PDB file of C-alpha atoms and ligand atoms in Angstrom:
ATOM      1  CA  UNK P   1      -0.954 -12.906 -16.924  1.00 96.00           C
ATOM      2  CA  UNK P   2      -0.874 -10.356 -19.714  1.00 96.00           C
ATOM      3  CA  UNK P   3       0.157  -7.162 -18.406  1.00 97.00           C
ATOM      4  CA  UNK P   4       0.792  -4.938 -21.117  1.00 94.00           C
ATOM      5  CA  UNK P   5       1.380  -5.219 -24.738  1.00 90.00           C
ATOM      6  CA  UNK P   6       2.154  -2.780 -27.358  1.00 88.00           C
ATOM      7  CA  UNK P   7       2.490  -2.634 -30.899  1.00 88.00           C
ATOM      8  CA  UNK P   8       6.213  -3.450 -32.798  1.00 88.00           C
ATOM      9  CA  UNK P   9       6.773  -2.490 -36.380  1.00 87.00           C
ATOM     10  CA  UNK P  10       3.902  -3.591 -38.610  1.00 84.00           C
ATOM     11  CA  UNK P  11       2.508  -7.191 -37.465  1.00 84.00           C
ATOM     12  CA  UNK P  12       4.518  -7.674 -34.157  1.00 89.00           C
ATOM     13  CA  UNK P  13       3.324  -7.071 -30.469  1.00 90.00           C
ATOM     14  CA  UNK P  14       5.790  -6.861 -27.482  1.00 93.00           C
ATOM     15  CA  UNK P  15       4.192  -8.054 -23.942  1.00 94.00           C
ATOM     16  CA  UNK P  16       4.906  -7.861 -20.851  1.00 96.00           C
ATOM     17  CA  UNK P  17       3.525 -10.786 -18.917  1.00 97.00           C
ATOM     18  CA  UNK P  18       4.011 -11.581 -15.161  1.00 97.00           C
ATOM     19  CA  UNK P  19       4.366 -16.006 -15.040  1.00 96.00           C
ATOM     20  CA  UNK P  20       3.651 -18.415 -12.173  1.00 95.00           C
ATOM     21  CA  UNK P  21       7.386 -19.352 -12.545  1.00 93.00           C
ATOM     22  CA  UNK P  22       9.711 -17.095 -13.966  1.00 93.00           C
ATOM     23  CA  UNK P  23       8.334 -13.612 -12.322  1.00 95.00           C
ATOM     24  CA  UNK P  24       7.994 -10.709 -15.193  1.00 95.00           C
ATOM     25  CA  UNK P  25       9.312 -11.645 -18.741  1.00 95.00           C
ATOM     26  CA  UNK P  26       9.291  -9.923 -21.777  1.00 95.00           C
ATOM     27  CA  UNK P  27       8.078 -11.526 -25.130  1.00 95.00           C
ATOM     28  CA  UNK P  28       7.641 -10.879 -28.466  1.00 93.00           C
ATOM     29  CA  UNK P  29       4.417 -12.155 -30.484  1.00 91.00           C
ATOM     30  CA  UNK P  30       5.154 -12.288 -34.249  1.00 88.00           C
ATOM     31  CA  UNK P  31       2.633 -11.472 -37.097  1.00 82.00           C
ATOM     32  CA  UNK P  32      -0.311 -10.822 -34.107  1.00 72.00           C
ATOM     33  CA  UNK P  33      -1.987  -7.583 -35.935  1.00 64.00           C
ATOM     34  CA  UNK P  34      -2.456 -10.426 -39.531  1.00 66.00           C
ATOM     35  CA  UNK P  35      -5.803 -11.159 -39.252  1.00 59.00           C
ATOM     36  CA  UNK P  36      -4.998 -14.945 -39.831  1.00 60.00           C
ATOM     37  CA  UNK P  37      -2.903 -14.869 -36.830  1.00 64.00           C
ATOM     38  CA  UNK P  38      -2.756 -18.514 -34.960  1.00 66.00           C
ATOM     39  CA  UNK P  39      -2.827 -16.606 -31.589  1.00 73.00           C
ATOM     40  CA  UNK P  40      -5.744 -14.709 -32.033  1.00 65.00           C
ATOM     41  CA  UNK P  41      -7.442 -12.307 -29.375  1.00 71.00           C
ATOM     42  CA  UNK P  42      -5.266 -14.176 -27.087  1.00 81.00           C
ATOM     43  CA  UNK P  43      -2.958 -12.076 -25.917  1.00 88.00           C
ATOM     44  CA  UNK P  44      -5.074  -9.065 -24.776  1.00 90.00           C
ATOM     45  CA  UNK P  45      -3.764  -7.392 -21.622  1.00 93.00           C
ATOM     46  CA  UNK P  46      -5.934  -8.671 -18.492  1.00 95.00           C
ATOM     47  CA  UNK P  47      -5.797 -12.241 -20.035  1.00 94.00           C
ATOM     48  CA  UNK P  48      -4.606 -15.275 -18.386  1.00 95.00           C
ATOM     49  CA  UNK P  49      -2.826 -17.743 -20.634  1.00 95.00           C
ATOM     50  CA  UNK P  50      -0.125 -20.661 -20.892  1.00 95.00           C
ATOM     51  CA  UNK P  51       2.313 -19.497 -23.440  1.00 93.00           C
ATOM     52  CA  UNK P  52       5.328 -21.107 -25.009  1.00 94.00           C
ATOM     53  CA  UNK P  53       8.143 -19.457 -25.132  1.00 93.00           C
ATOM     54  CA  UNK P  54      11.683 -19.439 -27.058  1.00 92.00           C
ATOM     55  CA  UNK P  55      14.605 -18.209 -25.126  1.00 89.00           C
ATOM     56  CA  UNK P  56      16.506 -16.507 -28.118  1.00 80.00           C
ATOM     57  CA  UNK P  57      19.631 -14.254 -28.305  1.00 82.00           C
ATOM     58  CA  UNK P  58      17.782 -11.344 -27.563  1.00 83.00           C
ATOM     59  CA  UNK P  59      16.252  -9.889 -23.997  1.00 86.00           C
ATOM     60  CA  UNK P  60      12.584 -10.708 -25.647  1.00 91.00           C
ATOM     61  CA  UNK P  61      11.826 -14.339 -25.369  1.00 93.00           C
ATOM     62  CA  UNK P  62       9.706 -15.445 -28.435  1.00 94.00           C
ATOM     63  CA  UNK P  63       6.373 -16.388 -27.935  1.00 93.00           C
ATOM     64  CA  UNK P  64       5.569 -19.587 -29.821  1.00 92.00           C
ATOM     65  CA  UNK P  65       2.686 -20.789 -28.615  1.00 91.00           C
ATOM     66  CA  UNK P  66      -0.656 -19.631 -26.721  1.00 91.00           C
ATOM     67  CA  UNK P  67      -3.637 -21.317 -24.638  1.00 92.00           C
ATOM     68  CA  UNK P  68      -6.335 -19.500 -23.055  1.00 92.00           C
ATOM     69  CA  UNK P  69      -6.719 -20.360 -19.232  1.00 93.00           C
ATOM     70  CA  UNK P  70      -9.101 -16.817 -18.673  1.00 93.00           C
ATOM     71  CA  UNK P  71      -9.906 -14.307 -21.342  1.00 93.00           C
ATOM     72  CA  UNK P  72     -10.724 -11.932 -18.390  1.00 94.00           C
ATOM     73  CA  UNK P  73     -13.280 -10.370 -21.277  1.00 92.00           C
ATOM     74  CA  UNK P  74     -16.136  -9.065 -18.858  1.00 93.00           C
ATOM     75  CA  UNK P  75     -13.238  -7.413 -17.231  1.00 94.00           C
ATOM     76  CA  UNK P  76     -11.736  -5.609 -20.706  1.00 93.00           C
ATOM     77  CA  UNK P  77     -15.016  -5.187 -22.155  1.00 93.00           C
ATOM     78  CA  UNK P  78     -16.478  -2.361 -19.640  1.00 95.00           C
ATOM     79  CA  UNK P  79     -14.828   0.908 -19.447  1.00 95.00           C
ATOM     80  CA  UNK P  80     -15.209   1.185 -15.602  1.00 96.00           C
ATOM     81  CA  UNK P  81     -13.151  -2.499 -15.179  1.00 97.00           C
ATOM     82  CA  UNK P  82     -10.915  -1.989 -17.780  1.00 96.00           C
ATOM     83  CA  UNK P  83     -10.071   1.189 -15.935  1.00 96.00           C
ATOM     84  CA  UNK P  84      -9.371  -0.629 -12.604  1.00 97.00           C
ATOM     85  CA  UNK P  85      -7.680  -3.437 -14.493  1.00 97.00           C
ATOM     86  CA  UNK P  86      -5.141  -1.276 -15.985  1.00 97.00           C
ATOM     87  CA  UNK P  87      -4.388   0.706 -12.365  1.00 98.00           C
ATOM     88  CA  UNK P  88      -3.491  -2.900 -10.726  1.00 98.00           C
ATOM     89  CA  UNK P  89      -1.167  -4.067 -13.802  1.00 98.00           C
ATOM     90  CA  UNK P  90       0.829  -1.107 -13.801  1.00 97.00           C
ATOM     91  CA  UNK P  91       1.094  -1.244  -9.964  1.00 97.00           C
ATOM     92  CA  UNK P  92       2.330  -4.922 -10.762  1.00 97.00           C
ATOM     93  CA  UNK P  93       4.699  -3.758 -13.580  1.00 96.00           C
ATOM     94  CA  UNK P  94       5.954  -1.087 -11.556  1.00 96.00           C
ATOM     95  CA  UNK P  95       6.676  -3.088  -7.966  1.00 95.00           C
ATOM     96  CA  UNK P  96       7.283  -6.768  -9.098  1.00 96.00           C
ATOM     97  CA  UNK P  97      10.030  -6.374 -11.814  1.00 93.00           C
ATOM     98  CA  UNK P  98      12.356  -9.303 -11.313  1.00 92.00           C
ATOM     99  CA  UNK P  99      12.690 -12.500 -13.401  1.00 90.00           C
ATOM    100  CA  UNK P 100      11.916 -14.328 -10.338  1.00 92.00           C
ATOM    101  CA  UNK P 101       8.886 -16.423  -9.395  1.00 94.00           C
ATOM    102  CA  UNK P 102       6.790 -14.731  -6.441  1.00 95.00           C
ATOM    103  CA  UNK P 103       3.962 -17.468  -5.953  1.00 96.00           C
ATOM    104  CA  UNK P 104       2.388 -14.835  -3.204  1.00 96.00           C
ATOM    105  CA  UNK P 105       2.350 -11.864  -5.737  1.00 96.00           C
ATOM    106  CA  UNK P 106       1.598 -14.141  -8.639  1.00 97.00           C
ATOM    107  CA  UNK P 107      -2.018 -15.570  -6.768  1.00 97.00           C
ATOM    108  CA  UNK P 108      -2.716 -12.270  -5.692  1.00 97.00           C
ATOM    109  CA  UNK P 109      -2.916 -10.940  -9.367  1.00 98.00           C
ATOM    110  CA  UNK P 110      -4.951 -14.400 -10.299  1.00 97.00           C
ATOM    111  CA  UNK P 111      -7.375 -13.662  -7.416  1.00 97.00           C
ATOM    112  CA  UNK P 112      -7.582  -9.582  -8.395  1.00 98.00           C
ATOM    113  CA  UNK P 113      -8.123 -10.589 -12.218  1.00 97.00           C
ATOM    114  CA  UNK P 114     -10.847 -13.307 -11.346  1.00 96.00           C
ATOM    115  CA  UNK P 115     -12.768 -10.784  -9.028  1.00 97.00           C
ATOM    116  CA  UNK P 116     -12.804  -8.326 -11.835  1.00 97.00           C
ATOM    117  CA  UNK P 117     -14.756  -9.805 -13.499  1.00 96.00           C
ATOM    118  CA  UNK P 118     -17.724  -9.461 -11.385  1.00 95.00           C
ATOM    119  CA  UNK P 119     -17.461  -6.177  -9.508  1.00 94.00           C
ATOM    120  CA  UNK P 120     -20.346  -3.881 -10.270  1.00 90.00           C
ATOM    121  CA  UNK P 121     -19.571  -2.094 -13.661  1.00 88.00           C
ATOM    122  CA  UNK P 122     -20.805   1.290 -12.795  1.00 80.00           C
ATOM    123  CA  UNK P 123     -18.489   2.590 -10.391  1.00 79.00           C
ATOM    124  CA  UNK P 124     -17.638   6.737 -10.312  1.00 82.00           C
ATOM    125  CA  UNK P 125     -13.614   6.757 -10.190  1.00 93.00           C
ATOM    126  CA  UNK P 126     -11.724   3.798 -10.585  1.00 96.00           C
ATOM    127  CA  UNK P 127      -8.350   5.108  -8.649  1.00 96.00           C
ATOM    128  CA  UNK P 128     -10.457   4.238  -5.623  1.00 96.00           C
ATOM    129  CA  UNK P 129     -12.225   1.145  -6.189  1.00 96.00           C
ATOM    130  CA  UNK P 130     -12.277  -1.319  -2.948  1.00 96.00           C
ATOM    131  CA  UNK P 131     -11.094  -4.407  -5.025  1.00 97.00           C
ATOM    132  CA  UNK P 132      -7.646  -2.151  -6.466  1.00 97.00           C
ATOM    133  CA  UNK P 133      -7.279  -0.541  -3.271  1.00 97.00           C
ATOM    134  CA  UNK P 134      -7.181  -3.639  -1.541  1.00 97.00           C
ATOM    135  CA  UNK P 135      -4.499  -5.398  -4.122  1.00 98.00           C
ATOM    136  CA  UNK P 136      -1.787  -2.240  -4.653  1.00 97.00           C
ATOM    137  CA  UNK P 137      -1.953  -2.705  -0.299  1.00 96.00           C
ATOM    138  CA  UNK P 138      -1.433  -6.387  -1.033  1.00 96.00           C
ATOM    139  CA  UNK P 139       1.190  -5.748  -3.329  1.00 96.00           C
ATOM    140  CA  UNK P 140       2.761  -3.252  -1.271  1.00 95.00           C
ATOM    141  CA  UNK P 141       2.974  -5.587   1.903  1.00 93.00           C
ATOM    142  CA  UNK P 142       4.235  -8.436  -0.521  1.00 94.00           C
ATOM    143  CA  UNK P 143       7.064  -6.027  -1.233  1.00 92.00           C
ATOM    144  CA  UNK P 144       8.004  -4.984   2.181  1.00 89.00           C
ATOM    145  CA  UNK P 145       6.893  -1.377   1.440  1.00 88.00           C
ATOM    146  CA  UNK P 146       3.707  -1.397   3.619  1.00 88.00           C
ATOM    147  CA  UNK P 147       3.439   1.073   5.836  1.00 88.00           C
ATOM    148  CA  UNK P 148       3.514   0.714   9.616  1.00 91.00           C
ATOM    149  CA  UNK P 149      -0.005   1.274  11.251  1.00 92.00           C
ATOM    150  CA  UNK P 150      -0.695  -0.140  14.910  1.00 92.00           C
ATOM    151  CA  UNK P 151       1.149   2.765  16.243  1.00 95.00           C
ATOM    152  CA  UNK P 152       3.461   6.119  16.313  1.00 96.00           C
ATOM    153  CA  UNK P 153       6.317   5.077  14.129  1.00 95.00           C
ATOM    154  CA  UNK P 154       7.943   8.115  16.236  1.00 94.00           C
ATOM    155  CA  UNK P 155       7.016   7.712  19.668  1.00 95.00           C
ATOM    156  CA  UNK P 156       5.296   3.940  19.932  1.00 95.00           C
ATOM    157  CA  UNK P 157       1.887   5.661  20.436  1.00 95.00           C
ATOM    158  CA  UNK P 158      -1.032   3.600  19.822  1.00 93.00           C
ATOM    159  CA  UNK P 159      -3.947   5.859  20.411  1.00 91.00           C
ATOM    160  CA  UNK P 160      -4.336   9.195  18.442  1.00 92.00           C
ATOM    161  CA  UNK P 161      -2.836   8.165  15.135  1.00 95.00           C
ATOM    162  CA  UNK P 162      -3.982  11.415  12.494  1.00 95.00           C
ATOM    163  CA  UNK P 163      -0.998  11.042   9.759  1.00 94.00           C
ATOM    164  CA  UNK P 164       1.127   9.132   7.748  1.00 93.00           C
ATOM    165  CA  UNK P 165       5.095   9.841   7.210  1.00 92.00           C
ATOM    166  CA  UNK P 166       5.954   8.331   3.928  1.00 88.00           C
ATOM    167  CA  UNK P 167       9.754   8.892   5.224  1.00 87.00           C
ATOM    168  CA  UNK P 168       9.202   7.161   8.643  1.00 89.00           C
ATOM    169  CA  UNK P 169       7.492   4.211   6.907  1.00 88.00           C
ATOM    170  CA  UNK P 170       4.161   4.631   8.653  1.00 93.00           C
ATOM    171  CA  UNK P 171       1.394   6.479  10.971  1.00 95.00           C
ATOM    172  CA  UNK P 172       2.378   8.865  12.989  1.00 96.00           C
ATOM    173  CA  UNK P 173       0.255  10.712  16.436  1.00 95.00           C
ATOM    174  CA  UNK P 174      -0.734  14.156  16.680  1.00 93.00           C
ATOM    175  CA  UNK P 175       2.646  14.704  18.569  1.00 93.00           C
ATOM    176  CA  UNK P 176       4.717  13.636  16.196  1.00 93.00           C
ATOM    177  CA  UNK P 177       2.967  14.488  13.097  1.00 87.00           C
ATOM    178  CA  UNK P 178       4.633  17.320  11.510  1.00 86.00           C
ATOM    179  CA  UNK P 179       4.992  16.805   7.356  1.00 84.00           C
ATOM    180  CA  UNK P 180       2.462  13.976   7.574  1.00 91.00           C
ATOM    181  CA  UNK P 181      -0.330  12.976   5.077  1.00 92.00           C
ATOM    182  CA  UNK P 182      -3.225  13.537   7.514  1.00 92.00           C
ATOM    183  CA  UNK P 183      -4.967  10.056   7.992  1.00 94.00           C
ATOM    184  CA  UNK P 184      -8.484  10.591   9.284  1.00 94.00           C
ATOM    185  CA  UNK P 185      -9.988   7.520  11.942  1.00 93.00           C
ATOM    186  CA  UNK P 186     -12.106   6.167   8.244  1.00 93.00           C
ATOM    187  CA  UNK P 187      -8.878   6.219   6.503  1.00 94.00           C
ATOM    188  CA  UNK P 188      -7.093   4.191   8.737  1.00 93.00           C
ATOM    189  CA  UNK P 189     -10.007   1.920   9.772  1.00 93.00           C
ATOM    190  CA  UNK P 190     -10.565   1.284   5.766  1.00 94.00           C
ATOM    191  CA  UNK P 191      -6.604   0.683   5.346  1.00 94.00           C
ATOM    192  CA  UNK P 192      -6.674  -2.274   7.681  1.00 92.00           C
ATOM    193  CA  UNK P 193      -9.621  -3.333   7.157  1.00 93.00           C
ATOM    194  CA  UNK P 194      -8.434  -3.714   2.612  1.00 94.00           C
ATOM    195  CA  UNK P 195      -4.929  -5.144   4.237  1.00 91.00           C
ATOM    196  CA  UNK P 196      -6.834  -8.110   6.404  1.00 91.00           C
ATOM    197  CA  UNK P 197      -9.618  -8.855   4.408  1.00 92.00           C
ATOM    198  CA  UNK P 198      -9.743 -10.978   0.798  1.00 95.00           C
ATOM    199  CA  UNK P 199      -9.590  -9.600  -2.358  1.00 95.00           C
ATOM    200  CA  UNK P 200     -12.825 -10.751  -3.343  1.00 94.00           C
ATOM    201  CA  UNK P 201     -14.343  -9.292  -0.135  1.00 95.00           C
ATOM    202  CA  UNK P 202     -13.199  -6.157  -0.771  1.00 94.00           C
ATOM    203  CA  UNK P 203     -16.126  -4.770  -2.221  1.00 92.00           C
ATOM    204  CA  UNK P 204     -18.154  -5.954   1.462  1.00 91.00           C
ATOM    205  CA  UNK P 205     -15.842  -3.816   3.594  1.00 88.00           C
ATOM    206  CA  UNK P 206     -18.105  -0.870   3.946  1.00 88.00           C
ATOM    207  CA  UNK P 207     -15.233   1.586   2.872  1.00 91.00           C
ATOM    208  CA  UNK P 208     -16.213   5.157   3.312  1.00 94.00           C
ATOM    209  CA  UNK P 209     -15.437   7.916   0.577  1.00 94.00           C
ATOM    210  CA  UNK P 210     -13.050   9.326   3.000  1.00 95.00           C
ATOM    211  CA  UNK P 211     -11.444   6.028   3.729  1.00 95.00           C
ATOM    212  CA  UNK P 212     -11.392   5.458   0.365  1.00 95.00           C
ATOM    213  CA  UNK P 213      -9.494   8.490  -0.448  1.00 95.00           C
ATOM    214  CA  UNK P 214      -7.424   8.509   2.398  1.00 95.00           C
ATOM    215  CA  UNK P 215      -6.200   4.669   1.367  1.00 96.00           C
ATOM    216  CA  UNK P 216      -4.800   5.649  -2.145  1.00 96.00           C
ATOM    217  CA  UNK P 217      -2.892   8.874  -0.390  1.00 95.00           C
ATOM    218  CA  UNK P 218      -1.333   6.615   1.558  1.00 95.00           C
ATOM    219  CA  UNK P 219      -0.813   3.942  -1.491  1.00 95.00           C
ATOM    220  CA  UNK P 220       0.337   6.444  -4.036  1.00 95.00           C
ATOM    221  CA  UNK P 221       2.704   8.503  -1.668  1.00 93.00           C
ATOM    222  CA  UNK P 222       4.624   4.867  -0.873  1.00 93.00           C
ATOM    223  CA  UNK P 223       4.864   4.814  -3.982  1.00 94.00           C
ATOM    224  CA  UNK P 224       6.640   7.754  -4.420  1.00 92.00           C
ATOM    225  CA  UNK P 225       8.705   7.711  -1.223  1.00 90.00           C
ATOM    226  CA  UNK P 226       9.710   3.742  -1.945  1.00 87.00           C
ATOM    227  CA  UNK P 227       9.795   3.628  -5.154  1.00 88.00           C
ATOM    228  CA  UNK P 228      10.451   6.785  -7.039  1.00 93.00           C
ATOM    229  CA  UNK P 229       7.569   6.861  -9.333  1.00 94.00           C
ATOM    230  CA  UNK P 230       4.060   7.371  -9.808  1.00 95.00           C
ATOM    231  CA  UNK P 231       1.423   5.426 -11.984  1.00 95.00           C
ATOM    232  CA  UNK P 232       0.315   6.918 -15.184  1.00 94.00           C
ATOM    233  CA  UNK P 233      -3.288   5.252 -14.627  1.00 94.00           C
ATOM    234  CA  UNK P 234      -3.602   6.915 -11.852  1.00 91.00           C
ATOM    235  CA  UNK P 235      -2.597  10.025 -12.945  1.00 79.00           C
ATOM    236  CA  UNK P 236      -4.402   9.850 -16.004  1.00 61.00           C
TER     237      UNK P 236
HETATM  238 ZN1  LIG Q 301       4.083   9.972  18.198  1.00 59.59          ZN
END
């Protein structure tokens, strides 16, 4: 899966891909931007392909061949799922960075690309779209970073949950709650409800604006807290 991909020197592209077998790897595409290139529109970010690669000297494995398995195009093509696109491949550049297969992350970013495709184009803010809500908590649970939620990560309350402590490493009750991100009862409803159900029911899970907002606090302040850094897409 085509993450990202920039420009190098005049005809060369550099992308970052995330494969079935070998985790994140870095490649080089050579003479790309000549319009006879033999690989095309084919290595757009978004775009699921089987490449051939050259291990060479260099940290940037050589890309020698391409084949299309999903151009992900209805995705790239509208604004709005571009948009959403971009937020979950940065969240995957950002939390799965080893050359190391991860079959669970790697299907997870298959099923999220897929489902794309098809979510209604029109939506108002893409930072809190069901479908990439649902996959950075994915990811985030994948990577042992998920946040503790059945009760008081203090006190072992279960009842009266109104925060989350990024520094405790989940929700927190009234009690206990100083410094917390406040967590309203839609917020943590829509949380579980994104972690338990499928990606490409995400869309069905009746989130609330409020849950919805409330969901990528909690998302991008794990980030922070685990992970030192915040993504540009969602920042933009
Ligand atoms: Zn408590």
């Amino acid at each position: 899966m085509v993450l990202r991909s920039f420009r190098l020197g005049e005809a060369d592209r550099v992308l970052h891909v995330y494969t079935a077998d070998r985790g994140r790897v870095g490649a080089v595409a050579k003479g790309v931007r000549r319009t006879k290139s033999r690989f095309g529109a084919r290595l757009e970010p978004l775009s699921h392909v089987e490449l051939m690669l050259h291990q060479g000297s260099g940290e940037l494995q050589t890309v020698t061949g391409a084949d299309l398995r999903a151009s992900h195009h209805e995705a790239r093509e509208d604004p709005y799922r571009l948009a959403v696109g971009l937020i979950g491949a940065e969240a995957m550049l950002k939390l799965f960075t080893e050359q190391e297969a991860n079959e669970r992350a790697f299907t997870a970013l298959t099923r999220f690309l897929d489902r794309l495709d098809v979510i209604p184009p029109a939506g108002s803010r893409p930072a809190v779209d069901p479908l990439v809500l649902s996959f950075q908590l994915k990811l985030l649970w994948l990577s042992g970073y998920m946040p503790h939620l059945d009760s008081c990560v203090e006190c072992g309350a279960a009842d009266g949950l109104v925060g989350y402590l990024p520094s405790a490493g989940g929700a927190v009750c009234r009690d206990c709650g100083n410094g917390a991100i406040t967590l309203s009862p839609d917020g943590l409803h829509g949380i579980r409800t994104l972690v338990a159900t499928p990606l490409a029911d995400a869309h069905d899970a009746q989130l609330s604006d409020r849950g919805a907002r409330d969901a990528l606090a909690l998302v991008t302040a794990s980030y922070e807290h685990h992970g030192g850094f915040r993504l540009r897409t969602l920042t933009a």
